[in-house]
PDB file of C-alpha atoms in Angstrom:
ATOM      1  CA  ASP M 124      47.534 -28.332 -58.731  1.00 86.00           C
ATOM      2  CA  SER M 125      50.548 -30.160 -60.192  1.00 87.00           C
ATOM      3  CA  GLY M 126      49.959 -33.336 -58.183  1.00 93.00           C
ATOM      4  CA  VAL M 127      53.318 -33.006 -56.431  1.00 97.00           C
ATOM      5  CA  THR M 128      52.987 -32.487 -52.683  1.00 97.00           C
ATOM      6  CA  GLN M 129      55.540 -31.023 -50.317  1.00 97.00           C
ATOM      7  CA  THR M 130      55.536 -30.706 -46.568  1.00 97.00           C
ATOM      8  CA  PRO M 131      55.897 -28.586 -44.607  1.00 97.00           C
ATOM      9  CA  LYS M 132      54.991 -25.410 -46.454  1.00 96.00           C
ATOM     10  CA  HIS M 133      56.953 -23.233 -44.067  1.00 97.00           C
ATOM     11  CA  LEU M 134      59.792 -24.076 -41.720  1.00 97.00           C
ATOM     12  CA  ILE M 135      61.520 -21.752 -39.292  1.00 98.00           C
ATOM     13  CA  THR M 136      64.527 -23.008 -37.425  1.00 97.00           C
ATOM     14  CA  ALA M 137      67.802 -21.904 -35.879  1.00 97.00           C
ATOM     15  CA  THR M 138      71.370 -22.113 -37.105  1.00 97.00           C
ATOM     16  CA  GLY M 139      73.028 -25.433 -36.447  1.00 97.00           C
ATOM     17  CA  GLN M 140      69.771 -27.357 -36.556  1.00 97.00           C
ATOM     18  CA  ARG M 141      68.690 -30.183 -38.847  1.00 98.00           C
ATOM     19  CA  VAL M 142      65.455 -30.351 -40.832  1.00 98.00           C
ATOM     20  CA  THR M 143      63.769 -32.788 -43.187  1.00 98.00           C
ATOM     21  CA  LEU M 144      61.703 -31.746 -46.180  1.00 98.00           C
ATOM     22  CA  ARG M 145      59.294 -34.243 -47.663  1.00 98.00           C
ATOM     23  CA  CYS M 146      58.019 -34.683 -51.213  1.00 98.00           C
ATOM     24  CA  SER M 147      55.494 -36.997 -52.825  1.00 97.00           C
ATOM     25  CA  PRO M 148      55.689 -37.135 -56.622  1.00 97.00           C
ATOM     26  CA  ARG M 149      52.781 -37.263 -59.033  1.00 96.00           C
ATOM     27  CA  SER M 150      51.172 -40.636 -59.415  1.00 94.00           C
ATOM     28  CA  GLY M 151      53.191 -42.653 -61.913  1.00 91.00           C
ATOM     29  CA  ASP M 152      56.281 -40.447 -61.835  1.00 93.00           C
ATOM     30  CA  LEU M 153      59.484 -42.256 -60.983  1.00 92.00           C
ATOM     31  CA  SER M 154      61.879 -39.303 -61.036  1.00 92.00           C
ATOM     32  CA  VAL M 155      62.167 -36.782 -58.242  1.00 95.00           C
ATOM     33  CA  TYR M 156      64.266 -33.644 -58.409  1.00 95.00           C
ATOM     34  CA  TRP M 157      65.180 -31.146 -55.705  1.00 97.00           C
ATOM     35  CA  TYR M 158      65.860 -27.487 -56.447  1.00 97.00           C
ATOM     36  CA  GLN M 159      66.813 -24.543 -54.268  1.00 97.00           C
ATOM     37  CA  GLN M 160      65.611 -21.031 -55.053  1.00 96.00           C
ATOM     38  CA  SER M 161      67.391 -18.183 -53.333  1.00 93.00           C
ATOM     39  CA  LEU M 162      67.579 -14.486 -54.102  1.00 85.00           C
ATOM     40  CA  ASP M 163      71.281 -14.505 -54.899  1.00 84.00           C
ATOM     41  CA  GLN M 164      71.615 -17.891 -56.652  1.00 84.00           C
ATOM     42  CA  GLY M 165      68.292 -18.155 -58.447  1.00 89.00           C
ATOM     43  CA  LEU M 166      66.967 -21.651 -59.141  1.00 93.00           C
ATOM     44  CA  GLN M 167      69.638 -24.289 -58.636  1.00 93.00           C
ATOM     45  CA  PHE M 168      69.399 -28.024 -59.149  1.00 94.00           C
ATOM     46  CA  LEU M 169      70.412 -30.017 -56.098  1.00 96.00           C
ATOM     47  CA  ILE M 170      69.873 -33.710 -56.718  1.00 95.00           C
ATOM     48  CA  GLN M 171      67.774 -36.209 -58.633  1.00 93.00           C
ATOM     49  CA  TYR M 172      66.495 -39.700 -57.870  1.00 94.00           C
ATOM     50  CA  TYR M 173      64.959 -42.218 -60.198  1.00 92.00           C
ATOM     51  CA  ASN M 174      63.051 -45.165 -58.797  1.00 92.00           C
ATOM     52  CA  GLY M 175      65.007 -45.101 -55.559  1.00 94.00           C
ATOM     53  CA  GLU M 176      68.446 -44.544 -56.996  1.00 94.00           C
ATOM     54  CA  GLU M 177      70.459 -41.359 -57.075  1.00 94.00           C
ATOM     55  CA  ARG M 178      70.962 -40.309 -60.705  1.00 90.00           C
ATOM     56  CA  ALA M 179      72.510 -36.874 -60.657  1.00 90.00           C
ATOM     57  CA  LYS M 180      73.964 -34.365 -58.257  1.00 92.00           C
ATOM     58  CA  GLY M 181      74.137 -30.663 -58.742  1.00 91.00           C
ATOM     59  CA  ASN M 182      75.204 -27.886 -56.412  1.00 84.00           C
ATOM     60  CA  ILE M 183      74.301 -29.786 -53.288  1.00 93.00           C
ATOM     61  CA  LEU M 184      76.298 -29.102 -50.148  1.00 94.00           C
ATOM     62  CA  GLU M 185      77.797 -31.971 -48.170  1.00 95.00           C
ATOM     63  CA  ARG M 186      75.575 -30.930 -45.260  1.00 97.00           C
ATOM     64  CA  PHE M 187      72.582 -31.820 -47.405  1.00 97.00           C
ATOM     65  CA  SER M 188      71.442 -35.297 -48.304  1.00 96.00           C
ATOM     66  CA  ALA M 189      68.418 -36.884 -49.874  1.00 97.00           C
ATOM     67  CA  GLN M 190      66.823 -40.226 -50.462  1.00 97.00           C
ATOM     68  CA  GLN M 191      63.901 -41.746 -52.311  1.00 97.00           C
ATOM     69  CA  PHE M 192      61.918 -44.465 -50.619  1.00 97.00           C
ATOM     70  CA  PRO M 193      60.259 -47.578 -52.112  1.00 96.00           C
ATOM     71  CA  ASP M 194      56.911 -45.765 -52.226  1.00 95.00           C
ATOM     72  CA  LEU M 195      58.756 -43.124 -54.310  1.00 96.00           C
ATOM     73  CA  HIS M 196      58.377 -40.276 -51.881  1.00 97.00           C
ATOM     74  CA  SER M 197      61.586 -38.386 -51.252  1.00 98.00           C
ATOM     75  CA  GLU M 198      63.141 -36.541 -48.359  1.00 98.00           C
ATOM     76  CA  LEU M 199      65.756 -33.816 -48.380  1.00 98.00           C
ATOM     77  CA  ASN M 200      67.760 -33.565 -45.181  1.00 98.00           C
ATOM     78  CA  LEU M 201      69.515 -30.316 -44.348  1.00 98.00           C
ATOM     79  CA  SER M 202      71.900 -30.298 -41.389  1.00 97.00           C
ATOM     80  CA  SER M 203      74.141 -27.816 -39.560  1.00 97.00           C
ATOM     81  CA  LEU M 204      71.950 -25.108 -40.995  1.00 97.00           C
ATOM     82  CA  GLU M 205      73.383 -21.704 -41.749  1.00 97.00           C
ATOM     83  CA  LEU M 206      71.683 -18.382 -42.386  1.00 96.00           C
ATOM     84  CA  GLY M 207      72.514 -18.745 -46.076  1.00 94.00           C
ATOM     85  CA  ASP M 208      70.455 -21.911 -46.338  1.00 96.00           C
ATOM     86  CA  SER M 209      67.293 -19.856 -46.070  1.00 97.00           C
ATOM     87  CA  ALA M 210      65.530 -20.408 -49.373  1.00 97.00           C
ATOM     88  CA  LEU M 211      62.548 -21.905 -51.131  1.00 97.00           C
ATOM     89  CA  TYR M 212      63.112 -25.610 -51.734  1.00 98.00           C
ATOM     90  CA  PHE M 213      61.215 -27.231 -54.561  1.00 97.00           C
ATOM     91  CA  CYS M 214      60.596 -30.817 -55.363  1.00 97.00           C
ATOM     92  CA  ALA M 215      59.689 -31.727 -58.928  1.00 96.00           C
ATOM     93  CA  SER M 216      58.736 -35.008 -60.511  1.00 95.00           C
ATOM     94  CA  SER M 217      58.622 -36.476 -63.997  1.00 92.00           C
ATOM     95  CA  VAL M 218      57.847 -39.739 -65.695  1.00 86.00           C
ATOM     96  CA  GLU M 219      61.082 -40.445 -67.502  1.00 74.00           C
ATOM     97  CA  VAL M 220      64.691 -39.661 -67.099  1.00 61.00           C
ATOM     98  CA  GLY M 221      67.110 -38.415 -69.681  1.00 62.00           C
ATOM     99  CA  ALA M 222      64.630 -37.367 -72.348  1.00 69.00           C
ATOM    100  CA  SER M 223      64.624 -33.733 -73.362  1.00 68.00           C
ATOM    101  CA  THR M 224      60.842 -33.925 -73.711  1.00 75.00           C
ATOM    102  CA  ASP M 225      60.343 -35.005 -70.120  1.00 84.00           C
ATOM    103  CA  THR M 226      58.407 -32.300 -68.293  1.00 91.00           C
ATOM    104  CA  GLN M 227      59.116 -31.658 -64.655  1.00 94.00           C
ATOM    105  CA  TYR M 228      56.133 -30.717 -62.518  1.00 95.00           C
ATOM    106  CA  PHE M 229      56.890 -28.761 -59.389  1.00 97.00           C
ATOM    107  CA  GLY M 230      55.428 -28.956 -55.940  1.00 96.00           C
ATOM    108  CA  PRO M 231      54.377 -25.847 -54.007  1.00 96.00           C
ATOM    109  CA  GLY M 232      57.769 -25.612 -52.289  1.00 97.00           C
ATOM    110  CA  THR M 233      58.950 -25.457 -48.696  1.00 97.00           C
ATOM    111  CA  ARG M 234      60.076 -22.059 -47.507  1.00 97.00           C
ATOM    112  CA  LEU M 235      62.932 -22.514 -45.048  1.00 97.00           C
ATOM    113  CA  THR M 236      63.938 -19.659 -42.784  1.00 97.00           C
ATOM    114  CA  VAL M 237      67.068 -20.080 -40.673  1.00 97.00           C
ATOM    115  CA  LEU M 238      67.340 -17.584 -37.823  1.00 96.00           C
TER     116      LEU M 238
ATOM    117  CA  ALA L  19      78.136 -24.998 -70.940  1.00 75.00           C
ATOM    118  CA  GLN L  20      74.416 -24.622 -71.292  1.00 83.00           C
ATOM    119  CA  LYS L  21      73.000 -21.252 -70.432  1.00 91.00           C
ATOM    120  CA  ILE L  22      69.647 -19.500 -70.411  1.00 96.00           C
ATOM    121  CA  THR L  23      69.457 -15.714 -70.602  1.00 97.00           C
ATOM    122  CA  GLN L  24      66.446 -13.591 -69.816  1.00 97.00           C
ATOM    123  CA  THR L  25      67.352  -9.964 -70.350  1.00 96.00           C
ATOM    124  CA  GLN L  26      64.139  -8.351 -69.080  1.00 95.00           C
ATOM    125  CA  PRO L  27      64.110  -8.220 -65.291  1.00 94.00           C
ATOM    126  CA  GLY L  28      60.694  -6.575 -65.282  1.00 96.00           C
ATOM    127  CA  MET L  29      57.937  -5.703 -67.716  1.00 95.00           C
ATOM    128  CA  PHE L  30      54.579  -3.986 -67.701  1.00 96.00           C
ATOM    129  CA  VAL L  31      51.649  -4.768 -69.974  1.00 97.00           C
ATOM    130  CA  GLN L  32      48.144  -3.375 -70.170  1.00 97.00           C
ATOM    131  CA  GLU L  33      45.330  -5.769 -69.494  1.00 97.00           C
ATOM    132  CA  LYS L  34      44.009  -7.470 -72.666  1.00 97.00           C
ATOM    133  CA  GLU L  35      47.169  -6.690 -74.626  1.00 97.00           C
ATOM    134  CA  ALA L  36      49.775  -9.196 -75.786  1.00 98.00           C
ATOM    135  CA  VAL L  37      53.266  -9.346 -74.313  1.00 98.00           C
ATOM    136  CA  THR L  38      56.480 -11.098 -75.327  1.00 98.00           C
ATOM    137  CA  LEU L  39      58.995 -12.318 -72.778  1.00 98.00           C
ATOM    138  CA  ASP L  40      62.463 -12.908 -74.181  1.00 98.00           C
ATOM    139  CA  CYS L  41      64.629 -15.968 -73.718  1.00 98.00           C
ATOM    140  CA  THR L  42      67.874 -16.920 -75.407  1.00 97.00           C
ATOM    141  CA  TYR L  43      69.775 -20.104 -74.837  1.00 96.00           C
ATOM    142  CA  ASP L  44      73.156 -21.570 -75.504  1.00 94.00           C
ATOM    143  CA  THR L  45      73.858 -25.223 -76.129  1.00 90.00           C
ATOM    144  CA  SER L  46      76.015 -27.273 -78.444  1.00 88.00           C
ATOM    145  CA  ASP L  47      73.650 -30.226 -78.473  1.00 87.00           C
ATOM    146  CA  PRO L  48      71.232 -30.446 -81.424  1.00 88.00           C
ATOM    147  CA  SER L  49      68.559 -32.082 -79.282  1.00 88.00           C
ATOM    148  CA  TYR L  50      67.102 -30.195 -76.345  1.00 90.00           C
ATOM    149  CA  GLY L  51      63.868 -29.117 -74.737  1.00 92.00           C
ATOM    150  CA  LEU L  52      62.784 -25.633 -73.765  1.00 95.00           C
ATOM    151  CA  PHE L  53      60.254 -24.889 -71.039  1.00 96.00           C
ATOM    152  CA  TRP L  54      58.483 -21.905 -69.571  1.00 98.00           C
ATOM    153  CA  TYR L  55      57.294 -21.785 -65.985  1.00 98.00           C
ATOM    154  CA  LYS L  56      55.199 -19.204 -64.137  1.00 98.00           C
ATOM    155  CA  GLN L  57      55.787 -18.367 -60.499  1.00 97.00           C
ATOM    156  CA  PRO L  58      53.030 -16.245 -58.929  1.00 96.00           C
ATOM    157  CA  SER L  59      53.567 -14.400 -55.670  1.00 94.00           C
ATOM    158  CA  SER L  60      52.327 -17.450 -53.787  1.00 92.00           C
ATOM    159  CA  GLY L  61      55.563 -19.175 -54.810  1.00 92.00           C
ATOM    160  CA  GLU L  62      54.600 -22.306 -56.702  1.00 93.00           C
ATOM    161  CA  MET L  63      56.169 -23.097 -60.075  1.00 95.00           C
ATOM    162  CA  ILE L  64      53.586 -23.735 -62.765  1.00 97.00           C
ATOM    163  CA  PHE L  65      54.520 -25.415 -66.049  1.00 96.00           C
ATOM    164  CA  LEU L  66      53.212 -23.437 -69.018  1.00 97.00           C
ATOM    165  CA  ILE L  67      54.598 -24.677 -72.306  1.00 97.00           C
ATOM    166  CA  TYR L  68      57.234 -26.909 -73.912  1.00 95.00           C
ATOM    167  CA  GLN L  69      59.141 -26.681 -77.198  1.00 95.00           C
ATOM    168  CA  GLY L  70      61.402 -29.410 -78.554  1.00 92.00           C
ATOM    169  CA  SER L  71      64.379 -28.537 -80.695  1.00 91.00           C
ATOM    170  CA  TYR L  72      63.128 -30.700 -83.552  1.00 91.00           C
ATOM    171  CA  ASP L  73      59.560 -29.468 -83.430  1.00 91.00           C
ATOM    172  CA  GLN L  74      58.604 -27.948 -86.767  1.00 89.00           C
ATOM    173  CA  GLN L  75      55.870 -25.750 -85.381  1.00 94.00           C
ATOM    174  CA  ASN L  76      55.830 -23.278 -82.551  1.00 95.00           C
ATOM    175  CA  ALA L  77      54.193 -24.655 -79.426  1.00 96.00           C
ATOM    176  CA  THR L  78      50.878 -23.213 -78.267  1.00 96.00           C
ATOM    177  CA  GLU L  79      48.879 -23.754 -75.087  1.00 96.00           C
ATOM    178  CA  GLY L  80      45.788 -21.628 -74.817  1.00 97.00           C
ATOM    179  CA  ARG L  81      46.879 -17.987 -74.485  1.00 97.00           C
ATOM    180  CA  TYR L  82      50.535 -19.007 -74.396  1.00 98.00           C
ATOM    181  CA  SER L  83      52.646 -19.497 -77.463  1.00 97.00           C
ATOM    182  CA  LEU L  84      56.338 -19.935 -77.953  1.00 97.00           C
ATOM    183  CA  ASN L  85      58.124 -18.022 -80.684  1.00 96.00           C
ATOM    184  CA  PHE L  86      60.928 -20.471 -81.421  1.00 96.00           C
ATOM    185  CA  GLN L  87      63.761 -19.211 -83.624  1.00 96.00           C
ATOM    186  CA  LYS L  88      66.337 -21.964 -83.660  1.00 94.00           C
ATOM    187  CA  ALA L  89      68.988 -20.165 -85.690  1.00 94.00           C
ATOM    188  CA  ARG L  90      68.897 -17.259 -83.257  1.00 95.00           C
ATOM    189  CA  LYS L  91      68.680 -19.617 -80.275  1.00 95.00           C
ATOM    190  CA  SER L  92      65.681 -17.807 -78.920  1.00 97.00           C
ATOM    191  CA  ALA L  93      62.469 -19.126 -77.385  1.00 97.00           C
ATOM    192  CA  ASN L  94      60.287 -16.168 -76.531  1.00 98.00           C
ATOM    193  CA  LEU L  95      57.029 -16.609 -74.663  1.00 98.00           C
ATOM    194  CA  VAL L  96      54.039 -14.738 -76.040  1.00 98.00           C
ATOM    195  CA  ILE L  97      51.047 -14.205 -73.781  1.00 98.00           C
ATOM    196  CA  SER L  98      47.974 -12.992 -75.621  1.00 97.00           C
ATOM    197  CA  ALA L  99      45.080 -11.054 -74.079  1.00 97.00           C
ATOM    198  CA  SER L 100      46.874 -10.485 -70.778  1.00 97.00           C
ATOM    199  CA  GLN L 101      44.885 -10.890 -67.595  1.00 97.00           C
ATOM    200  CA  LEU L 102      45.534  -9.516 -64.123  1.00 97.00           C
ATOM    201  CA  GLY L 103      46.256 -13.070 -62.976  1.00 97.00           C
ATOM    202  CA  ASP L 104      49.187 -13.223 -65.372  1.00 98.00           C
ATOM    203  CA  SER L 105      51.179 -10.957 -63.048  1.00 98.00           C
ATOM    204  CA  ALA L 106      54.018 -13.206 -61.900  1.00 98.00           C
ATOM    205  CA  MET L 107      57.632 -14.198 -62.434  1.00 97.00           C
ATOM    206  CA  TYR L 108      58.259 -16.141 -65.612  1.00 98.00           C
ATOM    207  CA  PHE L 109      61.193 -18.494 -66.005  1.00 98.00           C
ATOM    208  CA  CYS L 110      62.632 -19.970 -69.169  1.00 98.00           C
ATOM    209  CA  ALA L 111      64.418 -23.305 -68.752  1.00 96.00           C
ATOM    210  CA  MET L 112      66.300 -25.814 -70.869  1.00 94.00           C
ATOM    211  CA  ARG L 113      66.987 -29.488 -70.647  1.00 88.00           C
ATOM    212  CA  GLU L 114      69.258 -31.566 -72.826  1.00 74.00           C
ATOM    213  CA  PRO L 115      68.711 -35.261 -73.587  1.00 69.00           C
ATOM    214  CA  GLY L 116      70.574 -37.393 -71.132  1.00 72.00           C
ATOM    215  CA  GLY L 117      70.627 -34.445 -68.809  1.00 73.00           C
ATOM    216  CA  TYR L 118      68.676 -34.574 -65.645  1.00 79.00           C
ATOM    217  CA  LYS L 119      68.364 -31.044 -64.497  1.00 87.00           C
ATOM    218  CA  LEU L 120      66.598 -27.982 -65.781  1.00 92.00           C
ATOM    219  CA  ILE L 121      68.763 -24.933 -66.258  1.00 93.00           C
ATOM    220  CA  PHE L 122      66.811 -21.799 -65.492  1.00 95.00           C
ATOM    221  CA  GLY L 123      67.148 -18.211 -66.537  1.00 96.00           C
ATOM    222  CA  SER L 124      67.000 -15.404 -64.002  1.00 95.00           C
ATOM    223  CA  GLY L 125      63.347 -14.743 -64.714  1.00 96.00           C
ATOM    224  CA  THR L 126      61.180 -11.826 -65.841  1.00 97.00           C
ATOM    225  CA  ARG L 127      58.689 -10.200 -63.517  1.00 97.00           C
ATOM    226  CA  LEU L 128      55.532  -9.310 -65.421  1.00 98.00           C
ATOM    227  CA  LEU L 129      53.013  -6.843 -64.062  1.00 98.00           C
ATOM    228  CA  VAL L 130      49.651  -6.544 -65.786  1.00 98.00           C
ATOM    229  CA  ARG L 131      48.041  -3.134 -65.379  1.00 97.00           C
ATOM    230  CA  PRO L 132      44.238  -2.804 -65.279  1.00 95.00           C
TER     231      PRO L 132
END
């Protein structure tokens, strides 16, 4: 158990809908990262927050947004869902930011299926 | 641009034998970190081992060791005494200082035969 929690574990929804994925980082970790894992794109970085502030954006679509709350949990919002958004979404957390030694610990993931 | 390459899409190993999973990387920065993660069929990503670019010795964590050859830009994972529970996808990843994201390779699927 990495100490990172994600809910829900599975999510099935229809095209055009909006969903929210939730992540709680490990105790003491200030950084939260979101990744998407799909069969065709592999593991892709989406966005990172540090202590409530957005720090970096990756290949995140405009239909997607995220935030980190004062209690450090984070939510990833996916809207106007398309079939291609079906993927495994991971949240990871780490203590620091910007250090090459900083290890990211991953949550169990949320498997999103868009029908 | 930084890149991680894993050239073995799938591998077999006999139980109790050692296996090496290959990883090569490309970066122009002298300071970076290399990571290996395991993803079993259940889907979670499990951190296995870390190697820093300035580390003088190869990293080891239990049955996992990292064969780090800086000049060749390779960071191969060695699993000793393979167990059936080692069957999984294995991902090599890199992070540069000041960088926020991990860059992942395409992964190697390892199957341990009894």
